[in-house]
Amino acid sequence: MSTGLRKDFLWGGATAANQCEGGFDAGGRGLANVDLAPHGPDRFPIILGHMNNLEFQDHHFYPGKEAIDMYTHFKEDIALFAEMGFKTYRFSIAWSRIFPKGDELEPNEAGLKFYEELIDECLKYNIEPLVTITHFDCPVHLITEYGGWKNRKLVEFYEKLVRVLFTRYKGKVKYWLTFNEINVLLLIPFMGAGLIFDEGEDRKQATWTAAHHQLVASATATRIGHEIDPENKIGCMLAGGDFYPATPKPEDVWESINDSREHLSLIDVQARGYYPSYLLKELEREGVKIPWVDGDAEVLKNHTVDFISFSYYMSKVSQNQEDRGETTAANLMSSVKNPHLESSDWGWQIDPLGFRITLNTLYDRYQKPLFVVENGLGAHDTPDENGYVEDDYRINYLRSHLAAMIDAVEIDGVDLLGYTAWGCIDLVSASTGEMSKRYGFIYVDRDDQGNGTLKRTKKKSFDWYKKVIASNGADLD
């Protein structure tokens, strides 16, 4: 039975270096902002940029230092991905593994060799690498010496990074993402852009300065990627999910429009090539100046992305401040609670139809191919004595979301390149720093305090997803 998905639909899974790789000081790797997000109550103040933390503190546990040690387990892990039938594997490059400080003249060969071996391992199984160039990573030296993405110099350091990557992996990697969930830098500026703020500093100006620099860097990467290899496909990446008005009250509808615009504003620039008028007016009212230099407008206009990728975990609800009701967590942000939806163990509301709605919103808005690069259920898993997890709740979540995704393609005509389930192997949660918030088809024996053997075992969902891929989405039972 046909699902409407293309025959070469890219099924697979997704991870991020800082959440799975470990080896924080191996192979000449330097320290990065993402290494310094601890488990516990200080995590959010740090990733928000409210609490400066530029070196390891004895009283904190830093889960990313070892994570699930994919740095030494990647061959075993990719073999398991191949057994599931992955057509693609999305992973990210740790910037400080390639340029440990970020501003060196020459890259670190050990880091380049590590990713080359990882890429070659994927290709051995005919798995297409989908590479995120920056998944929140910023070398700490670029923060202490330059102020992170507030500084224009980071555009040239990033340009050097991408030139090295595109050249080294030419012919091996075709699909690239410039910045992971670029819009979250507006919410978590330390994790998203390496920003820390001085007392009295205009945070909004600093944040939008960083955003502009990342947008220019992204367009520059797109230009260089196409120059080095015309076969390259370069995409942007959004933390996605539509905003519903809490009621038909016009004020709530207007709130949902404004929330959507804020959410999509940076993707508008990457996909269309210019700042939208609503955003220019808002920044003007706020007294925020975009730090234009000669050539910026041209590079943004002439080097838009080839496709739009996004994460989808839940929809959100908007309500005017006067009537604002109970809120719940929503992927590094909060949302008014939707009484019509159930929630995950972490309060993220489960909305398969919202997935279809979001796919339609993005395709209608940009008319570019889409790629779902994150979707999944973070849940408490209880393994048996053999490490096996009977995760029917995860299968149910994914089944309903994939059915909605297929409807968006088959019924609505959305052009979709592929789907990579988030955290295809258990990894450290970006939002909470927990291992106990598990997403994977593969269980990893490690707890929130870093204890465990790191042994990998297949969950029930492993064989289910294998069947989904083999049938190109036709068999979701």
Coordinates of C-alpha atoms in Angstrom, one line a residue:
M1 CA 0.0 0.0 0.0
S2 CA 1.3 3.4 -0.9
T3 CA 1.5 6.1 1.7
G4 CA 2.2 9.0 -0.7
L5 CA 5.8 9.3 0.7
R6 CA 8.5 9.4 -1.9
K7 CA 10.3 6.1 -2.7
D8 CA 13.6 7.6 -1.4
F9 CA 12.0 9.0 1.8
L10 CA 14.7 9.4 4.4
W11 CA 13.7 7.5 7.5
G12 CA 16.1 7.6 10.4
G13 CA 17.0 9.0 13.8
A14 CA 18.6 12.0 15.3
T15 CA 21.1 12.9 18.1
A16 CA 23.3 15.8 19.1
A17 CA 27.0 15.6 19.9
N18 CA 26.6 17.4 23.3
Q19 CA 23.8 15.0 24.4
C20 CA 25.3 11.6 23.3
E21 CA 29.0 11.9 22.3
G22 CA 30.9 12.4 25.6
G23 CA 34.7 12.4 25.3
F24 CA 34.6 16.1 26.3
D25 CA 38.4 16.2 26.6
A26 CA 39.4 13.4 24.2
G27 CA 41.2 13.9 20.9
G28 CA 42.1 17.5 21.5
R29 CA 38.6 18.7 22.0
G30 CA 38.1 22.1 23.6
L31 CA 35.5 23.2 26.2
A32 CA 32.1 24.4 24.9
N33 CA 29.2 26.2 26.4
V34 CA 27.1 23.0 26.1
D35 CA 29.5 21.2 28.4
L36 CA 28.8 23.6 31.2
A37 CA 25.0 23.0 31.5
P38 CA 24.7 21.0 34.8
H39 CA 22.0 18.6 35.9
G40 CA 19.9 20.2 38.6
P41 CA 18.3 23.5 39.6
D42 CA 21.1 25.7 38.2
R43 CA 20.7 24.3 34.6
F44 CA 18.0 26.8 33.5
P45 CA 19.6 29.9 35.0
I46 CA 22.8 29.0 33.2
I47 CA 21.4 28.2 29.8
L48 CA 19.3 31.4 30.0
G49 CA 22.4 33.4 30.6
H50 CA 21.3 34.6 34.1
M51 CA 24.1 32.8 35.9
N52 CA 27.7 32.9 34.5
N53 CA 29.4 29.5 34.5
L54 CA 32.4 29.2 32.2
E55 CA 34.3 26.5 33.9
F56 CA 33.3 23.2 35.7
Q57 CA 32.2 23.6 39.3
D58 CA 32.9 20.9 41.9
H59 CA 29.3 21.0 43.3
H60 CA 27.7 20.3 39.9
F61 CA 27.3 17.1 37.9
Y62 CA 27.8 17.8 34.1
P63 CA 26.0 15.0 32.2
G64 CA 27.4 15.9 28.8
K65 CA 31.0 15.2 29.8
E66 CA 30.5 11.5 29.2
A67 CA 26.8 11.4 28.1
I68 CA 26.4 7.9 26.6
D69 CA 30.0 7.8 25.3
M70 CA 29.1 7.5 21.7
Y71 CA 32.6 8.8 21.1
T72 CA 33.8 5.2 21.6
H73 CA 30.5 3.3 21.0
F74 CA 29.6 4.9 17.6
K75 CA 30.3 1.7 15.5
E76 CA 28.1 -0.4 17.8
D77 CA 25.4 2.3 17.7
I78 CA 25.4 2.8 13.9
A79 CA 25.2 -1.0 13.5
L80 CA 22.0 -0.9 15.5
F81 CA 20.6 1.9 13.5
A82 CA 21.4 -0.1 10.3
E83 CA 19.6 -3.1 11.8
M84 CA 16.5 -0.9 12.1
G85 CA 16.9 0.0 8.5
F86 CA 17.8 3.7 8.8
K87 CA 18.1 5.5 5.5
T88 CA 19.6 8.6 7.2
Y89 CA 21.2 9.4 10.6
R90 CA 21.2 13.0 11.8
F91 CA 24.1 13.9 14.1
S92 CA 25.9 17.1 14.9
I93 CA 29.5 18.3 14.8
A94 CA 31.1 19.5 18.1
W95 CA 32.6 22.8 17.0
S96 CA 35.3 22.5 19.7
R97 CA 36.4 19.1 18.4
I98 CA 37.3 20.7 15.0
F99 CA 38.6 24.1 16.4
P100 CA 39.1 23.5 20.1
K101 CA 39.3 27.3 20.9
G102 CA 37.3 28.4 17.8
D103 CA 39.8 30.9 16.4
E104 CA 42.8 28.7 15.5
L105 CA 44.3 29.0 12.0
E106 CA 44.3 25.2 11.5
P107 CA 41.7 22.6 12.4
N108 CA 42.2 19.7 14.8
E109 CA 43.0 16.7 12.6
A110 CA 41.9 14.2 15.4
G111 CA 38.4 15.8 15.4
L112 CA 38.1 15.7 11.6
K113 CA 39.2 12.1 11.6
F114 CA 36.6 11.1 14.2
Y115 CA 33.7 12.5 12.2
E116 CA 35.2 11.0 9.0
E117 CA 35.2 7.6 10.6
L118 CA 31.6 8.1 11.9
I119 CA 30.5 9.2 8.4
D120 CA 32.2 6.3 6.7
E121 CA 30.5 3.9 9.2
C122 CA 27.2 5.3 8.1
L123 CA 28.0 5.0 4.4
K124 CA 29.1 1.4 5.0
Y125 CA 25.4 0.7 5.7
N126 CA 24.1 3.0 3.0
I127 CA 22.9 5.4 5.7
E128 CA 22.8 9.0 4.4
P129 CA 24.6 11.4 6.9
L130 CA 22.5 14.4 7.8
V131 CA 24.9 16.8 9.6
T132 CA 24.0 19.6 11.9
I133 CA 26.9 22.0 11.8
T134 CA 26.1 23.7 15.1
H135 CA 23.7 22.1 17.7
F136 CA 24.0 24.8 20.3
D137 CA 27.8 24.4 20.5
C138 CA 30.1 27.4 21.0
P139 CA 33.7 27.0 22.1
V140 CA 34.1 28.7 25.5
H141 CA 37.2 30.6 24.3
L142 CA 34.9 32.4 21.8
I143 CA 32.7 33.5 24.7
T144 CA 35.5 34.6 27.1
E145 CA 37.6 36.3 24.4
Y146 CA 34.9 37.7 22.0
G147 CA 31.5 37.6 23.9
G148 CA 30.0 34.8 21.8
W149 CA 27.7 35.5 18.9
K150 CA 27.3 39.2 20.0
N151 CA 30.7 39.6 18.2
R152 CA 30.8 39.9 14.4
K153 CA 34.1 37.9 14.5
L154 CA 32.1 34.7 15.1
V155 CA 30.7 34.9 11.5
E156 CA 34.3 34.5 10.1
F157 CA 35.1 31.8 12.6
Y158 CA 32.0 29.9 11.6
E159 CA 32.8 30.5 8.0
K160 CA 36.2 28.8 8.5
L161 CA 34.5 25.9 10.3
V162 CA 32.0 25.2 7.5
R163 CA 34.6 25.6 4.8
V164 CA 36.7 22.9 6.5
L165 CA 33.7 20.6 6.9
F166 CA 32.3 21.1 3.3
T167 CA 35.8 20.5 1.9
R168 CA 36.8 17.5 4.0
Y169 CA 33.5 15.6 3.7
K170 CA 32.7 16.5 0.0
G171 CA 31.0 13.7 -1.7
K172 CA 30.3 11.9 1.6
V173 CA 27.7 14.3 3.1
K174 CA 25.0 15.9 1.0
Y175 CA 22.4 17.1 3.6
W176 CA 23.5 19.8 6.1
L177 CA 21.7 22.0 8.7
T178 CA 23.4 25.3 9.7
F179 CA 22.0 25.9 13.2
N180 CA 19.8 23.7 15.3
E181 CA 16.6 25.3 16.4
I182 CA 17.9 28.7 15.7
N183 CA 14.8 30.4 17.2
V184 CA 15.6 29.2 20.7
L185 CA 18.5 31.5 21.0
L186 CA 15.8 34.1 21.7
L187 CA 14.8 32.0 24.7
I188 CA 18.0 30.4 26.0
P189 CA 20.8 32.8 24.8
F190 CA 23.7 31.2 26.6
M191 CA 23.0 27.7 25.2
G192 CA 21.8 29.1 21.8
A193 CA 24.5 31.7 21.2
G194 CA 27.1 31.7 24.0
L195 CA 25.7 34.9 25.5
I196 CA 26.3 36.1 29.0
F197 CA 25.2 39.5 30.0
D198 CA 26.8 42.3 31.9
E199 CA 24.8 44.1 34.6
G200 CA 22.6 46.7 32.9
E201 CA 23.2 45.4 29.4
D202 CA 20.4 45.6 26.9
R203 CA 19.6 41.9 26.6
K204 CA 17.3 42.3 23.7
Q205 CA 19.8 44.3 21.7
A206 CA 22.5 41.7 22.5
T207 CA 20.3 38.8 21.6
W208 CA 19.2 40.2 18.3
T209 CA 22.8 41.2 17.4
A210 CA 23.7 37.5 18.0
A211 CA 20.7 36.4 15.9
H212 CA 21.6 38.6 13.0
H213 CA 25.2 37.3 13.1
Q214 CA 23.9 33.7 13.0
L215 CA 21.6 34.5 10.1
V216 CA 24.5 36.0 8.1
A217 CA 26.6 33.0 9.1
S218 CA 23.9 30.6 7.9
A219 CA 23.5 32.3 4.6
T220 CA 27.3 32.4 4.2
A221 CA 27.5 28.7 4.9
T222 CA 24.8 28.1 2.3
R223 CA 26.8 30.0 -0.3
I224 CA 30.0 28.2 0.5
G225 CA 28.3 24.8 0.6
H226 CA 26.9 25.3 -2.8
E227 CA 30.2 26.6 -4.2
I228 CA 32.2 23.7 -2.9
D229 CA 29.7 21.0 -4.0
P230 CA 26.6 21.9 -6.0
E231 CA 25.1 18.6 -4.8
N232 CA 24.9 19.9 -1.3
K233 CA 21.5 20.6 0.2
I234 CA 21.6 23.1 3.0
G235 CA 18.7 23.5 5.4
C236 CA 17.7 25.6 8.4
M237 CA 16.2 24.2 11.6
L238 CA 13.2 25.4 13.7
A239 CA 11.9 24.5 17.1
G240 CA 8.4 24.0 15.6
G241 CA 4.8 23.6 16.7
D242 CA 1.9 25.8 15.9
F243 CA 0.2 28.2 18.4
Y244 CA -3.5 27.9 19.0
P245 CA -5.6 30.7 20.4
A246 CA -7.0 29.7 23.8
T247 CA -10.4 31.0 22.8
P248 CA -12.0 32.8 19.8
K249 CA -11.6 36.0 21.7
P250 CA -9.9 38.3 19.2
E251 CA -7.2 39.2 21.8
D252 CA -6.3 35.5 22.1
V253 CA -6.2 35.1 18.3
W254 CA -3.9 38.1 18.0
E255 CA -1.7 36.7 20.7
S256 CA -1.4 33.4 18.8
I257 CA -0.4 35.3 15.6
N258 CA 2.3 37.3 17.5
D259 CA 3.6 34.1 19.1
S260 CA 3.8 32.4 15.8
R261 CA 5.6 35.3 14.2
E262 CA 8.2 35.4 16.9
H263 CA 8.7 31.7 16.6
L264 CA 9.1 31.9 12.8
S265 CA 10.9 35.2 12.4
L266 CA 14.4 33.8 11.9
I267 CA 13.2 31.1 9.6
D268 CA 11.5 33.8 7.6
V269 CA 14.9 35.4 7.0
Q270 CA 16.6 32.1 6.2
A271 CA 13.9 30.9 3.8
R272 CA 12.8 34.2 2.2
G273 CA 16.0 36.1 2.3
Y274 CA 14.9 39.3 4.1
Y275 CA 13.6 40.4 7.5
P276 CA 9.8 40.5 7.5
S277 CA 8.1 43.9 8.0
Y278 CA 6.4 42.9 11.2
L279 CA 9.8 42.1 12.8
L280 CA 11.4 45.3 11.6
K281 CA 8.6 47.3 13.1
E282 CA 8.8 45.5 16.4
L283 CA 12.6 45.9 16.7
E284 CA 12.2 49.6 15.8
R285 CA 9.6 50.1 18.6
E286 CA 11.9 48.3 21.0
G287 CA 14.9 50.5 20.0
V288 CA 16.8 47.4 18.7
K289 CA 19.2 48.1 15.9
I290 CA 20.2 45.3 13.4
P291 CA 24.0 45.5 13.1
W292 CA 24.1 45.6 9.3
V293 CA 27.4 45.7 7.4
D294 CA 27.9 46.0 3.7
G295 CA 27.0 42.7 2.0
D296 CA 24.7 41.4 4.6
A297 CA 21.5 42.1 2.7
E298 CA 22.9 40.5 -0.4
V299 CA 24.1 37.3 1.2
L300 CA 20.7 36.9 3.0
K301 CA 18.8 37.5 -0.2
N302 CA 20.9 35.4 -2.6
H303 CA 21.6 32.4 -0.4
T304 CA 18.4 31.1 1.1
V305 CA 18.1 27.6 2.3
D306 CA 17.2 24.6 0.1
F307 CA 14.8 23.1 2.6
I308 CA 13.2 23.7 6.0
S309 CA 13.8 21.3 8.8
F310 CA 12.1 21.4 12.2
S311 CA 11.4 19.7 15.5
Y312 CA 7.9 18.9 16.6
Y313 CA 7.0 17.6 20.0
M314 CA 3.8 19.5 20.8
S315 CA 1.5 22.4 19.8
K316 CA 1.2 25.4 22.0
V317 CA -1.6 27.6 23.2
S318 CA -1.6 31.4 23.3
Q319 CA -3.7 33.7 25.5
N320 CA -3.6 37.4 26.3
Q321 CA -1.9 38.2 29.5
E322 CA -5.0 39.5 31.2
D323 CA -6.8 36.1 30.9
R324 CA -3.7 33.8 30.9
G325 CA -4.5 30.4 32.4
E326 CA -2.5 27.5 33.8
T327 CA 0.7 26.9 31.9
T328 CA 2.8 23.7 31.1
A329 CA 6.3 23.0 29.8
A330 CA 6.8 23.1 26.0
N331 CA 10.4 22.4 24.8
L332 CA 12.5 25.1 26.4
M333 CA 9.4 27.4 26.7
S334 CA 6.0 27.3 28.3
S335 CA 2.5 27.2 27.0
V336 CA -1.0 27.7 28.3
K337 CA -2.4 24.3 29.0
N338 CA -4.7 22.8 26.4
P339 CA -7.6 21.0 28.2
H340 CA -8.3 18.8 25.1
L341 CA -4.9 17.1 25.1
E342 CA -3.0 14.6 27.3
S343 CA 0.5 15.3 28.5
S344 CA 3.8 13.4 28.6
D345 CA 5.6 12.6 31.9
W346 CA 7.2 16.0 31.6
G347 CA 4.1 18.0 30.8
W348 CA 4.6 18.3 27.1
Q349 CA 1.1 18.1 25.5
I350 CA 0.5 15.3 22.9
D351 CA -1.1 16.5 19.7
P352 CA -0.7 14.4 16.6
L353 CA -3.1 16.5 14.5
G354 CA -1.0 19.5 15.6
F355 CA 1.9 17.8 13.7
R356 CA -0.1 17.8 10.5
I357 CA -1.2 21.4 11.1
T358 CA 2.5 22.5 11.6
L359 CA 3.6 20.7 8.5
N360 CA 0.9 22.5 6.5
T361 CA 1.7 25.9 8.1
L362 CA 5.4 25.6 7.2
Y363 CA 4.8 24.3 3.7
D364 CA 2.1 27.0 2.9
R365 CA 4.4 29.7 4.3
Y366 CA 7.7 28.8 2.6
Q367 CA 6.9 26.5 -0.4
K368 CA 10.1 24.7 0.2
P369 CA 10.7 21.0 0.9
L370 CA 10.3 20.1 4.6
F371 CA 12.3 17.6 6.7
V372 CA 11.1 16.5 10.1
V373 CA 14.4 16.1 12.1
E374 CA 13.1 15.7 15.6
N375 CA 9.9 14.1 16.9
G376 CA 9.5 11.7 19.8
L377 CA 8.3 11.0 23.3
G378 CA 10.4 11.6 26.4
A379 CA 9.2 9.1 29.0
H380 CA 10.2 7.1 32.1
D381 CA 11.3 3.7 30.9
T382 CA 11.5 0.7 33.3
P383 CA 13.7 -2.1 31.9
D384 CA 13.5 -5.7 32.9
E385 CA 16.5 -7.7 34.2
N386 CA 17.8 -8.0 30.6
G387 CA 17.4 -4.3 29.8
Y388 CA 14.3 -4.8 27.7
V389 CA 11.7 -2.0 27.8
E390 CA 8.1 -2.7 26.7
D391 CA 7.5 0.9 25.6
D392 CA 4.0 0.7 24.0
Y393 CA 3.4 4.3 25.1
R394 CA 6.2 5.4 22.8
I395 CA 5.0 3.3 19.9
N396 CA 1.5 4.7 20.4
Y397 CA 2.8 8.3 20.3
L398 CA 4.9 7.7 17.2
R399 CA 2.2 5.7 15.4
S400 CA -0.3 8.6 15.8
H401 CA 2.2 11.2 14.8
L402 CA 3.4 9.3 11.7
A403 CA -0.2 8.8 10.6
A404 CA -0.7 12.5 10.8
M405 CA 2.5 13.2 9.0
I406 CA 1.5 10.8 6.2
D407 CA -1.9 12.6 5.9
A408 CA 0.0 15.9 5.5
V409 CA 1.8 14.4 2.5
E410 CA -0.8 12.1 0.9
I411 CA -3.9 14.3 1.5
D412 CA -2.5 17.8 1.8
G413 CA 0.4 17.6 -0.7
V414 CA 3.2 18.7 1.6
D415 CA 6.6 18.0 0.1
L416 CA 8.5 16.0 2.7
L417 CA 12.1 14.7 2.4
G418 CA 12.3 12.6 5.5
Y419 CA 11.7 11.9 9.2
T420 CA 14.3 11.3 11.9
A421 CA 13.0 10.3 15.3
W422 CA 14.6 12.3 18.1
G423 CA 16.9 10.5 20.5
C424 CA 16.8 7.2 18.5
I425 CA 19.1 6.0 21.3
D426 CA 18.7 7.2 24.9
L427 CA 20.7 10.4 25.5
V428 CA 20.9 13.3 27.9
S429 CA 17.9 15.7 27.8
A430 CA 18.8 19.2 26.5
S431 CA 16.1 20.8 28.6
T432 CA 16.6 19.0 31.9
G433 CA 20.0 17.3 31.7
E434 CA 18.3 14.0 32.7
M435 CA 19.0 10.5 31.3
S436 CA 15.7 9.4 32.9
K437 CA 13.8 11.4 30.2
R438 CA 14.3 8.7 27.5
Y439 CA 13.4 8.9 23.8
G440 CA 15.3 6.0 22.3
F441 CA 14.5 2.8 20.5
I442 CA 17.7 1.6 22.3
Y443 CA 18.0 1.6 26.1
V444 CA 21.3 2.8 27.5
D445 CA 22.1 1.8 31.1
R446 CA 22.9 5.1 32.6
D447 CA 21.1 7.2 35.3
D448 CA 20.8 10.9 36.1
Q449 CA 23.9 10.8 38.3
G450 CA 26.1 9.2 35.7
N451 CA 25.9 5.7 37.1
G452 CA 25.5 2.6 34.9
T453 CA 27.3 0.2 32.5
L454 CA 26.4 2.1 29.3
K455 CA 25.2 -1.2 27.9
R456 CA 22.8 -0.9 24.9
T457 CA 19.6 -3.0 24.6
K458 CA 16.7 -2.9 22.2
K459 CA 13.3 -1.8 23.3
K460 CA 10.0 -3.0 21.9
S461 CA 9.9 0.1 19.8
F462 CA 13.1 -1.0 18.0
D463 CA 11.4 -3.8 16.0
W464 CA 8.3 -1.7 15.5
Y465 CA 10.2 1.2 13.9
K466 CA 12.2 -1.3 11.8
K467 CA 8.8 -2.5 10.4
V468 CA 7.7 1.1 9.7
I469 CA 10.8 1.8 7.8
A470 CA 10.7 -1.4 5.8
S471 CA 7.1 -0.6 4.7
N472 CA 7.9 3.1 4.0
G473 CA 5.3 4.0 6.6
A474 CA 2.5 1.7 5.3
D475 CA 2.6 -0.6 8.3
L476 CA 2.2 1.4 11.5
D477 CA 0.5 -1.4 13.5

